[in-house]
Amino acid sequence: MWLALLIYGLIFTFGLVSLQNAYLALLERLFGWGSRHLQELRRANEREELKSLGDGWTLNPRVAEQQKQKQKNVRQRRNKQMQTPAKSQLCQQMEQCCDMISEGMALVLEDDVTTRFVSAPLPAGEWNLLTRDLSVHIGLLSWRLRVVWLLGLLFRYTLLAPLRTATCLSCLLLVPATTGLIGLLCKLRCNQRVGKWLLRQCLCMTASFVPIMRRYHNLEHRPTKGICVCNHTNPLDVLILMCDVQYSLTGQRHDGILGVFQSSLSRVSPHMWFNRREPGEREALGDALRQHTQSPDKPPILLFPEATCINNTAVMQFKKGSFAVSDVVYPMAIRYDRRYGEAYWDSTRYSMFRYMLMLVSSWCLSCDIWYLPPISREPNESPIRFASRVKAAIAAQAGIEDLPWDGNLKRCSPVRDWL
């Protein structure tokens, strides 16, 4: 067991990028083979259906159901022609009302907001072998695909999940102990660099044990001060970004595992935790942000203006408070590759513990991070317009949609100031 942990740590911790790339390339080949095989099966099923229709046989249950529906429609049309004019007019009015009701329900169910708070589906024709039920969205599978799915299931749950669980639990003990040691080192000015380096190594090791494949772009725009804003998908966004740059964090005060990490990180650098339900703490946070940005020796502040997790298919409304503090903002964009695992955390359905179990049982997490040039506030520009302009730049860089809706609609009513 310890030998396996050591090998796993060597692969994913000490920068063996070639092995990580080989692992991703192997997964891409496996996904590509599965997708091509599924497409061949679908084409074969379509040919069989067309052949059965041409021969006049209905051996396929789906074809038989279609023929029954056609016969039913023919009978309905005949009965409609035999109805009296008054009854026919009443039926037409009822049909129009039903059509309007169905279209309205479709708009409610398929709007641009609620679909951003659930896991986004894979592109049509692709399968990453992560489903637990072969009958969901897969259709008829051949014995080859079933064998590959079973082998992948055994590999993830008997090898990857136990190793990742053990290493993540060790990190839960390592991070508080390391941050306590760093807190002692940072009291001496000469040891601040050592403390920052030790914290970064600890965070990189934690991210590698999940594992998270990270790719940073546009390093010349890496922030060193001021306020940095980024789109938000899950709590691991903080871990991914802090593996490259040390930030001062602000956010909702949590309990449990997240609370332990928040208190541990506060020993190392100045972080600001608050309760968004109390308006007094929001005002105090604004004053603290202004004082922090005016201190040249403090690290940049990392903010998530969406204030909630979105499924990484869109960037939703940015809160204006983050853009009323400073006239210069350093944007960052992050995007996950859903082929290797679902990174979105639906906090309304899953607890943090269950979300971590879903992560360790997936293939991995792969993401790209882009540092954008600083964006300055134009003269006489309101914080709302400034926030919208920064949001549009992040959405364009990440290649995701730019939506004007408030992300907190999944929990409460929209804010009147933004209507």
CSV table of C-alpha atoms in Angstrom, one decimal:
chain,number,residue,atom,x,y,z
A,1,MET,CA,0.0,0.0,0.0
A,2,TRP,CA,2.7,2.4,0.9
A,3,LEU,CA,4.7,1.5,-2.2
A,4,ALA,CA,1.6,2.3,-4.3
A,5,LEU,CA,1.2,5.6,-2.5
A,6,LEU,CA,4.8,6.5,-3.1
A,7,ILE,CA,4.6,5.7,-6.8
A,8,TYR,CA,1.3,7.7,-7.1
A,9,GLY,CA,2.9,10.6,-5.4
A,10,LEU,CA,6.0,10.5,-7.6
A,11,ILE,CA,3.8,10.5,-10.7
A,12,PHE,CA,1.5,13.3,-9.8
A,13,THR,CA,3.5,15.4,-7.4
A,14,PHE,CA,7.0,15.9,-8.5
A,15,GLY,CA,6.3,17.4,-11.9
A,16,LEU,CA,6.5,14.4,-14.2
A,17,VAL,CA,4.6,16.2,-16.9
A,18,SER,CA,5.4,13.6,-19.6
A,19,LEU,CA,3.6,10.8,-17.6
A,20,GLN,CA,0.6,13.1,-17.0
A,21,ASN,CA,0.4,13.8,-20.7
A,22,ALA,CA,0.7,10.1,-21.5
A,23,TYR,CA,-2.2,9.4,-19.1
A,24,LEU,CA,-4.4,12.0,-20.8
A,25,ALA,CA,-3.4,10.8,-24.2
A,26,LEU,CA,-4.4,7.3,-23.3
A,27,LEU,CA,-7.8,8.5,-22.0
A,28,GLU,CA,-8.4,10.4,-25.2
A,29,ARG,CA,-7.7,7.3,-27.2
A,30,LEU,CA,-10.1,5.3,-25.1
A,31,PHE,CA,-12.8,8.0,-25.3
A,32,GLY,CA,-12.3,8.3,-29.1
A,33,TRP,CA,-12.6,4.5,-29.6
A,34,GLY,CA,-15.8,4.4,-27.5
A,35,SER,CA,-17.4,7.3,-29.3
A,36,ARG,CA,-16.6,5.8,-32.7
A,37,HIS,CA,-17.9,2.4,-31.6
A,38,LEU,CA,-21.2,4.0,-30.4
A,39,GLN,CA,-21.6,5.8,-33.7
A,40,GLU,CA,-21.2,2.6,-35.6
A,41,LEU,CA,-23.8,0.9,-33.4
A,42,ARG,CA,-26.3,3.7,-33.9
A,43,ARG,CA,-25.8,3.6,-37.7
A,44,ALA,CA,-26.3,-0.2,-37.7
A,45,ASN,CA,-29.5,0.2,-35.7
A,46,GLU,CA,-30.8,2.8,-38.1
A,47,ARG,CA,-30.0,0.5,-41.1
A,48,GLU,CA,-31.9,-2.3,-39.4
A,49,GLU,CA,-34.9,0.0,-38.8
A,50,LEU,CA,-35.0,1.1,-42.4
A,51,LYS,CA,-34.7,-2.4,-43.6
A,52,SER,CA,-37.6,-3.6,-41.4
A,53,LEU,CA,-39.7,-0.7,-42.6
A,54,GLY,CA,-38.9,-1.6,-46.2
A,55,ASP,CA,-39.7,-5.3,-45.8
A,56,GLY,CA,-43.0,-4.5,-44.0
A,57,TRP,CA,-41.9,-6.1,-40.7
A,58,THR,CA,-41.8,-4.5,-37.3
A,59,LEU,CA,-39.3,-6.6,-35.5
A,60,ASN,CA,-37.8,-3.5,-33.7
A,61,PRO,CA,-40.0,-2.4,-30.7
A,62,ARG,CA,-39.2,1.2,-31.5
A,63,VAL,CA,-40.5,0.9,-35.0
A,64,ALA,CA,-43.6,-0.9,-33.8
A,65,GLU,CA,-44.3,1.9,-31.4
A,66,GLN,CA,-43.9,4.5,-34.2
A,67,GLN,CA,-46.3,2.6,-36.4
A,68,LYS,CA,-48.9,2.4,-33.6
A,69,GLN,CA,-48.5,6.2,-33.1
A,70,LYS,CA,-49.1,6.8,-36.8
A,71,GLN,CA,-52.3,4.7,-36.8
A,72,LYS,CA,-53.5,6.5,-33.7
A,73,ASN,CA,-53.0,9.9,-35.4
A,74,VAL,CA,-54.9,8.7,-38.4
A,75,ARG,CA,-57.9,7.6,-36.3
A,76,GLN,CA,-57.8,11.0,-34.5
A,77,ARG,CA,-58.0,12.9,-37.7
A,78,ARG,CA,-60.9,10.7,-39.0
A,79,ASN,CA,-62.8,11.3,-35.7
A,80,LYS,CA,-62.1,15.0,-35.9
A,81,GLN,CA,-63.6,15.2,-39.4
A,82,MET,CA,-66.8,13.4,-38.2
A,83,GLN,CA,-67.3,15.9,-35.3
A,84,THR,CA,-69.9,18.7,-35.4
A,85,PRO,CA,-68.7,22.2,-36.3
A,86,ALA,CA,-69.3,23.6,-32.8
A,87,LYS,CA,-67.4,20.7,-31.2
A,88,SER,CA,-64.6,21.0,-33.7
A,89,GLN,CA,-64.2,24.7,-33.0
A,90,LEU,CA,-64.0,24.0,-29.2
A,91,CYS,CA,-61.4,21.4,-29.8
A,92,GLN,CA,-59.3,23.8,-31.9
A,93,GLN,CA,-59.4,26.4,-29.1
A,94,MET,CA,-58.4,23.8,-26.5
A,95,GLU,CA,-55.6,22.6,-28.7
A,96,GLN,CA,-54.3,26.2,-29.1
A,97,CYS,CA,-54.4,26.6,-25.3
A,98,CYS,CA,-52.5,23.4,-24.8
A,99,ASP,CA,-49.9,24.4,-27.3
A,100,MET,CA,-49.3,27.7,-25.6
A,101,ILE,CA,-49.1,26.0,-22.2
A,102,SER,CA,-46.6,23.4,-23.5
A,103,GLU,CA,-44.5,26.1,-25.1
A,104,GLY,CA,-44.5,28.1,-21.9
A,105,MET,CA,-43.5,25.0,-19.8
A,106,ALA,CA,-40.7,24.3,-22.3
A,107,LEU,CA,-39.3,27.8,-21.9
A,108,VAL,CA,-39.4,27.4,-18.1
A,109,LEU,CA,-37.7,24.0,-18.2
A,110,GLU,CA,-35.1,25.0,-20.8
A,111,ASP,CA,-34.2,28.5,-19.8
A,112,ASP,CA,-30.7,29.9,-19.7
A,113,VAL,CA,-30.4,30.0,-15.9
A,114,THR,CA,-31.5,26.7,-14.3
A,115,THR,CA,-29.5,24.7,-16.8
A,116,ARG,CA,-26.3,26.3,-15.5
A,117,PHE,CA,-26.8,24.8,-12.0
A,118,VAL,CA,-26.7,21.2,-13.1
A,119,SER,CA,-23.8,19.1,-14.5
A,120,ALA,CA,-23.5,19.9,-18.2
A,121,PRO,CA,-23.8,16.9,-20.5
A,122,LEU,CA,-21.0,15.7,-22.8
A,123,PRO,CA,-21.2,16.6,-26.5
A,124,ALA,CA,-23.4,14.4,-28.6
A,125,GLY,CA,-21.8,11.1,-29.6
A,126,GLU,CA,-19.1,11.2,-26.8
A,127,TRP,CA,-18.9,9.0,-23.7
A,128,ASN,CA,-16.2,9.1,-21.0
A,129,LEU,CA,-17.1,5.7,-19.4
A,130,LEU,CA,-18.1,7.5,-16.2
A,131,THR,CA,-21.7,6.5,-16.0
A,132,ARG,CA,-22.9,4.1,-13.3
A,133,ASP,CA,-26.0,3.0,-15.2
A,134,LEU,CA,-25.4,1.6,-18.7
A,135,SER,CA,-29.0,2.2,-19.7
A,136,VAL,CA,-28.9,6.0,-19.3
A,137,HIS,CA,-28.1,7.9,-22.5
A,138,ILE,CA,-26.1,5.1,-23.9
A,139,GLY,CA,-28.6,2.8,-25.6
A,140,LEU,CA,-27.6,-0.6,-26.9
A,141,LEU,CA,-24.0,-1.5,-26.1
A,142,SER,CA,-21.9,-4.2,-27.6
A,143,TRP,CA,-20.0,-6.6,-25.4
A,144,ARG,CA,-16.7,-4.8,-26.1
A,145,LEU,CA,-18.0,-1.5,-24.7
A,146,ARG,CA,-19.4,-3.3,-21.7
A,147,VAL,CA,-16.1,-5.0,-21.0
A,148,VAL,CA,-14.2,-1.7,-21.3
A,149,TRP,CA,-16.7,0.0,-19.0
A,150,LEU,CA,-16.4,-2.7,-16.4
A,151,LEU,CA,-12.6,-2.6,-16.6
A,152,GLY,CA,-12.6,1.2,-16.2
A,153,LEU,CA,-15.0,0.9,-13.3
A,154,LEU,CA,-12.8,-1.6,-11.5
A,155,PHE,CA,-9.7,0.6,-12.2
A,156,ARG,CA,-11.3,3.7,-10.8
A,157,TYR,CA,-12.9,2.2,-7.7
A,158,THR,CA,-10.3,-0.4,-6.7
A,159,LEU,CA,-7.1,1.5,-7.5
A,160,LEU,CA,-7.6,5.2,-8.1
A,161,ALA,CA,-10.3,5.9,-5.5
A,162,PRO,CA,-8.5,4.3,-2.5
A,163,LEU,CA,-5.2,5.8,-3.4
A,164,ARG,CA,-6.6,9.3,-3.8
A,165,THR,CA,-8.7,9.0,-0.6
A,166,ALA,CA,-5.7,8.0,1.4
A,167,THR,CA,-3.5,10.8,0.0
A,168,CYS,CA,-6.3,13.4,0.4
A,169,LEU,CA,-6.8,12.4,4.0
A,170,SER,CA,-3.1,12.8,4.6
A,171,CYS,CA,-3.2,16.2,3.0
A,172,LEU,CA,-6.0,17.1,5.5
A,173,LEU,CA,-3.5,16.6,8.2
A,174,LEU,CA,-0.5,18.0,6.3
A,175,VAL,CA,-2.0,21.3,5.4
A,176,PRO,CA,-2.9,22.5,8.9
A,177,ALA,CA,0.4,21.3,10.2
A,178,THR,CA,2.3,23.0,7.4
A,179,THR,CA,0.4,26.3,7.7
A,180,GLY,CA,1.1,26.3,11.5
A,181,LEU,CA,4.8,25.9,10.7
A,182,ILE,CA,4.6,28.6,8.0
A,183,GLY,CA,2.9,30.9,10.4
A,184,LEU,CA,5.8,30.6,12.8
A,185,LEU,CA,8.3,31.2,10.0
A,186,CYS,CA,6.5,34.2,8.6
A,187,LYS,CA,6.8,36.0,11.9
A,188,LEU,CA,10.4,36.5,11.0
A,189,ARG,CA,10.8,38.8,7.9
A,190,CYS,CA,13.8,36.8,6.6
A,191,ASN,CA,11.7,33.6,6.5
A,192,GLN,CA,8.7,34.9,4.6
A,193,ARG,CA,10.0,33.6,1.3
A,194,VAL,CA,10.6,30.2,2.8
A,195,GLY,CA,7.1,30.2,4.1
A,196,LYS,CA,5.6,31.1,0.8
A,197,TRP,CA,7.6,28.5,-1.1
A,198,LEU,CA,6.6,25.8,1.5
A,199,LEU,CA,2.9,26.8,1.2
A,200,ARG,CA,3.0,26.6,-2.6
A,201,GLN,CA,4.7,23.1,-2.5
A,202,CYS,CA,2.0,21.9,-0.1
A,203,LEU,CA,-0.8,23.2,-2.3
A,204,CYS,CA,0.7,21.7,-5.4
A,205,MET,CA,1.0,18.3,-3.7
A,206,THR,CA,-2.6,18.5,-2.6
A,207,ALA,CA,-3.8,19.4,-6.1
A,208,SER,CA,-1.7,16.6,-7.6
A,209,PHE,CA,-3.2,14.0,-5.3
A,210,VAL,CA,-6.7,14.7,-6.5
A,211,PRO,CA,-5.3,14.8,-9.3
A,212,ILE,CA,-5.7,18.1,-11.2
A,213,MET,CA,-3.9,18.6,-14.5
A,214,ARG,CA,-3.2,22.4,-14.7
A,215,ARG,CA,-2.1,24.5,-17.6
A,216,TYR,CA,-1.4,28.2,-17.1
A,217,HIS,CA,-1.4,30.6,-20.1
A,218,ASN,CA,-0.2,34.2,-20.6
A,219,LEU,CA,2.2,34.1,-17.6
A,220,GLU,CA,3.4,37.6,-18.5
A,221,HIS,CA,0.1,38.9,-17.1
A,222,ARG,CA,0.4,37.1,-13.8
A,223,PRO,CA,-0.9,39.4,-11.1
A,224,THR,CA,1.3,40.7,-8.3
A,225,LYS,CA,-1.0,43.2,-6.6
A,226,GLY,CA,-4.5,44.7,-6.7
A,227,ILE,CA,-7.8,42.8,-7.1
A,228,CYS,CA,-8.0,39.7,-9.2
A,229,VAL,CA,-11.4,38.3,-10.4
A,230,CYS,CA,-12.2,34.9,-11.9
A,231,ASN,CA,-15.2,32.8,-12.9
A,232,HIS,CA,-16.2,30.2,-10.3
A,233,THR,CA,-17.0,26.5,-10.7
A,234,ASN,CA,-16.0,24.8,-7.4
A,235,PRO,CA,-13.9,25.3,-4.2
A,236,LEU,CA,-10.9,23.8,-6.0
A,237,ASP,CA,-10.6,26.9,-8.1
A,238,VAL,CA,-8.8,28.5,-5.1
A,239,LEU,CA,-6.4,25.6,-4.8
A,240,ILE,CA,-5.7,25.6,-8.6
A,241,LEU,CA,-5.0,29.4,-8.7
A,242,MET,CA,-2.9,29.4,-5.5
A,243,CYS,CA,-0.6,26.7,-6.9
A,244,ASP,CA,0.8,29.4,-9.1
A,245,VAL,CA,0.3,32.7,-7.2
A,246,GLN,CA,-0.2,33.4,-3.5
A,247,TYR,CA,-3.4,35.4,-3.0
A,248,SER,CA,-5.3,36.9,-0.1
A,249,LEU,CA,-8.7,35.2,-0.1
A,250,THR,CA,-12.2,36.6,0.6
A,251,GLY,CA,-15.3,34.5,0.8
A,252,GLN,CA,-18.2,33.0,2.8
A,253,ARG,CA,-17.2,31.6,6.2
A,254,HIS,CA,-17.8,27.8,6.2
A,255,ASP,CA,-17.9,25.0,8.7
A,256,GLY,CA,-16.5,21.5,8.5
A,257,ILE,CA,-13.5,20.7,6.2
A,258,LEU,CA,-13.6,24.1,4.4
A,259,GLY,CA,-13.6,25.9,7.8
A,260,VAL,CA,-10.5,24.0,8.9
A,261,PHE,CA,-8.7,25.1,5.7
A,262,GLN,CA,-9.9,28.7,6.1
A,263,SER,CA,-8.5,28.9,9.6
A,264,SER,CA,-5.3,27.2,8.5
A,265,LEU,CA,-4.7,29.6,5.6
A,266,SER,CA,-5.4,32.6,7.9
A,267,ARG,CA,-2.2,31.8,9.8
A,268,VAL,CA,-0.1,32.3,6.7
A,269,SER,CA,-1.4,35.4,5.0
A,270,PRO,CA,-4.2,38.0,5.6
A,271,HIS,CA,-7.5,36.5,4.4
A,272,MET,CA,-11.0,38.0,4.9
A,273,TRP,CA,-13.9,35.6,5.7
A,274,PHE,CA,-17.4,37.0,6.2
A,275,ASN,CA,-21.0,36.0,6.4
A,276,ARG,CA,-22.9,37.4,3.4
A,277,ARG,CA,-26.2,37.2,5.2
A,278,GLU,CA,-25.1,40.0,7.6
A,279,PRO,CA,-25.0,43.4,5.9
A,280,GLY,CA,-22.6,44.9,8.5
A,281,GLU,CA,-19.9,42.5,7.5
A,282,ARG,CA,-20.2,43.4,3.8
A,283,GLU,CA,-19.5,47.1,4.6
A,284,ALA,CA,-16.5,46.1,6.8
A,285,LEU,CA,-15.2,43.9,4.0
A,286,GLY,CA,-15.3,46.8,1.5
A,287,ASP,CA,-13.2,48.9,3.9
A,288,ALA,CA,-10.8,46.0,4.4
A,289,LEU,CA,-10.4,45.6,0.7
A,290,ARG,CA,-9.6,49.2,0.2
A,291,GLN,CA,-6.9,49.2,2.9
A,292,HIS,CA,-5.5,45.9,1.5
A,293,THR,CA,-5.1,47.3,-2.0
A,294,GLN,CA,-3.3,50.4,-0.7
A,295,SER,CA,-0.6,48.3,1.0
A,296,PRO,CA,2.2,47.5,-1.4
A,297,ASP,CA,3.6,44.6,0.7
A,298,LYS,CA,0.4,42.5,0.7
A,299,PRO,CA,-0.4,39.8,-1.9
A,300,PRO,CA,-3.2,40.3,-4.5
A,301,ILE,CA,-6.8,39.7,-3.5
A,302,LEU,CA,-8.7,36.8,-5.2
A,303,LEU,CA,-12.4,37.4,-5.7
A,304,PHE,CA,-15.2,35.4,-7.3
A,305,PRO,CA,-17.8,38.0,-8.2
A,306,GLU,CA,-20.4,35.5,-9.2
A,307,ALA,CA,-20.7,34.5,-5.5
A,308,THR,CA,-21.8,31.0,-6.4
A,309,CYS,CA,-20.7,28.0,-8.4
A,310,ILE,CA,-21.7,27.8,-12.1
A,311,ASN,CA,-21.3,24.6,-14.2
A,312,ASN,CA,-18.5,26.1,-16.3
A,313,THR,CA,-20.6,26.6,-19.4
A,314,ALA,CA,-21.3,30.3,-18.8
A,315,VAL,CA,-20.2,33.4,-16.8
A,316,MET,CA,-23.1,34.9,-14.9
A,317,GLN,CA,-23.7,38.3,-13.3
A,318,PHE,CA,-20.7,39.8,-11.4
A,319,LYS,CA,-21.5,41.6,-8.2
A,320,LYS,CA,-20.7,45.3,-8.4
A,321,GLY,CA,-19.1,45.6,-5.0
A,322,SER,CA,-15.9,44.0,-6.1
A,323,PHE,CA,-15.5,46.7,-8.9
A,324,ALA,CA,-16.3,49.7,-6.7
A,325,VAL,CA,-13.2,49.2,-4.6
A,326,SER,CA,-10.5,49.6,-7.2
A,327,ASP,CA,-10.2,51.3,-10.6
A,328,VAL,CA,-7.9,48.5,-11.9
A,329,VAL,CA,-8.9,44.8,-12.0
A,330,TYR,CA,-6.8,41.8,-13.0
A,331,PRO,CA,-9.1,39.2,-14.7
A,332,MET,CA,-8.5,35.5,-14.9
A,333,ALA,CA,-10.4,32.8,-16.7
A,334,ILE,CA,-10.6,29.1,-15.9
A,335,ARG,CA,-12.2,26.3,-17.9
A,336,TYR,CA,-12.4,22.6,-17.2
A,337,ASP,CA,-12.4,19.7,-19.7
A,338,ARG,CA,-15.6,17.7,-18.8
A,339,ARG,CA,-14.3,14.6,-20.7
A,340,TYR,CA,-12.1,13.5,-17.8
A,341,GLY,CA,-14.5,14.3,-14.9
A,342,GLU,CA,-17.2,16.7,-13.7
A,343,ALA,CA,-15.7,19.6,-11.8
A,344,TYR,CA,-18.9,21.4,-11.0
A,345,TRP,CA,-20.1,21.3,-7.4
A,346,ASP,CA,-23.9,21.5,-7.0
A,347,SER,CA,-24.0,22.5,-3.4
A,348,THR,CA,-27.8,22.3,-3.3
A,349,ARG,CA,-27.7,18.6,-4.0
A,350,TYR,CA,-24.3,17.3,-2.8
A,351,SER,CA,-22.4,17.8,0.3
A,352,MET,CA,-18.7,18.6,0.2
A,353,PHE,CA,-17.8,15.0,1.4
A,354,ARG,CA,-19.9,13.5,-1.4
A,355,TYR,CA,-18.4,15.9,-4.0
A,356,MET,CA,-14.9,14.8,-3.0
A,357,LEU,CA,-15.9,11.1,-3.4
A,358,MET,CA,-17.2,11.9,-6.9
A,359,LEU,CA,-13.9,13.6,-7.7
A,360,VAL,CA,-11.6,10.8,-6.5
A,361,SER,CA,-13.7,8.2,-8.4
A,362,SER,CA,-13.4,10.1,-11.7
A,363,TRP,CA,-10.5,9.9,-14.2
A,364,CYS,CA,-9.0,13.2,-13.2
A,365,LEU,CA,-9.6,17.0,-13.5
A,366,SER,CA,-8.1,18.9,-16.4
A,367,CYS,CA,-8.3,22.7,-16.6
A,368,ASP,CA,-6.8,25.7,-18.4
A,369,ILE,CA,-6.1,29.0,-16.7
A,370,TRP,CA,-5.6,32.2,-18.6
A,371,TYR,CA,-4.2,35.4,-17.1
A,372,LEU,CA,-5.7,38.4,-18.8
A,373,PRO,CA,-4.2,41.9,-19.1
A,374,PRO,CA,-5.4,44.4,-16.4
A,375,ILE,CA,-8.6,46.2,-17.2
A,376,SER,CA,-8.9,49.8,-16.0
A,377,ARG,CA,-12.2,51.6,-15.2
A,378,GLU,CA,-13.1,54.2,-17.8
A,379,PRO,CA,-14.0,57.8,-16.7
A,380,ASN,CA,-17.6,58.1,-15.5
A,381,GLU,CA,-18.1,54.4,-15.8
A,382,SER,CA,-20.4,52.8,-13.2
A,383,PRO,CA,-19.3,49.7,-11.2
A,384,ILE,CA,-22.1,47.7,-13.0
A,385,ARG,CA,-20.8,48.5,-16.5
A,386,PHE,CA,-17.2,47.9,-15.4
A,387,ALA,CA,-18.2,44.5,-14.0
A,388,SER,CA,-20.1,43.6,-17.2
A,389,ARG,CA,-17.1,44.6,-19.3
A,390,VAL,CA,-14.7,42.4,-17.3
A,391,LYS,CA,-17.2,39.5,-17.3
A,392,ALA,CA,-17.4,39.7,-21.1
A,393,ALA,CA,-13.6,39.5,-21.4
A,394,ILE,CA,-13.4,36.5,-19.2
A,395,ALA,CA,-16.2,34.7,-21.1
A,396,ALA,CA,-14.6,35.4,-24.4
A,397,GLN,CA,-11.2,34.1,-23.3
A,398,ALA,CA,-12.6,30.9,-21.8
A,399,GLY,CA,-15.0,30.3,-24.7
A,400,ILE,CA,-18.1,30.1,-22.6
A,401,GLU,CA,-21.4,32.1,-22.7
A,402,ASP,CA,-21.8,35.6,-21.2
A,403,LEU,CA,-25.2,35.7,-19.4
A,404,PRO,CA,-26.6,38.8,-17.6
A,405,TRP,CA,-28.6,36.8,-14.9
A,406,ASP,CA,-27.8,36.7,-11.2
A,407,GLY,CA,-26.3,33.3,-10.2
A,408,ASN,CA,-28.0,33.4,-6.8
A,409,LEU,CA,-31.4,32.8,-8.5
A,410,LYS,CA,-30.9,29.2,-7.6
A,411,ARG,CA,-31.2,30.1,-3.9
A,412,CYS,CA,-33.2,33.4,-3.6
A,413,SER,CA,-35.0,36.1,-5.6
A,414,PRO,CA,-33.1,38.5,-7.9
A,415,VAL,CA,-31.6,41.7,-6.4
A,416,ARG,CA,-33.7,44.7,-7.2
A,417,ASP,CA,-30.7,46.9,-7.9
A,418,TRP,CA,-29.7,44.8,-10.9
A,419,LEU,CA,-33.2,44.7,-12.5
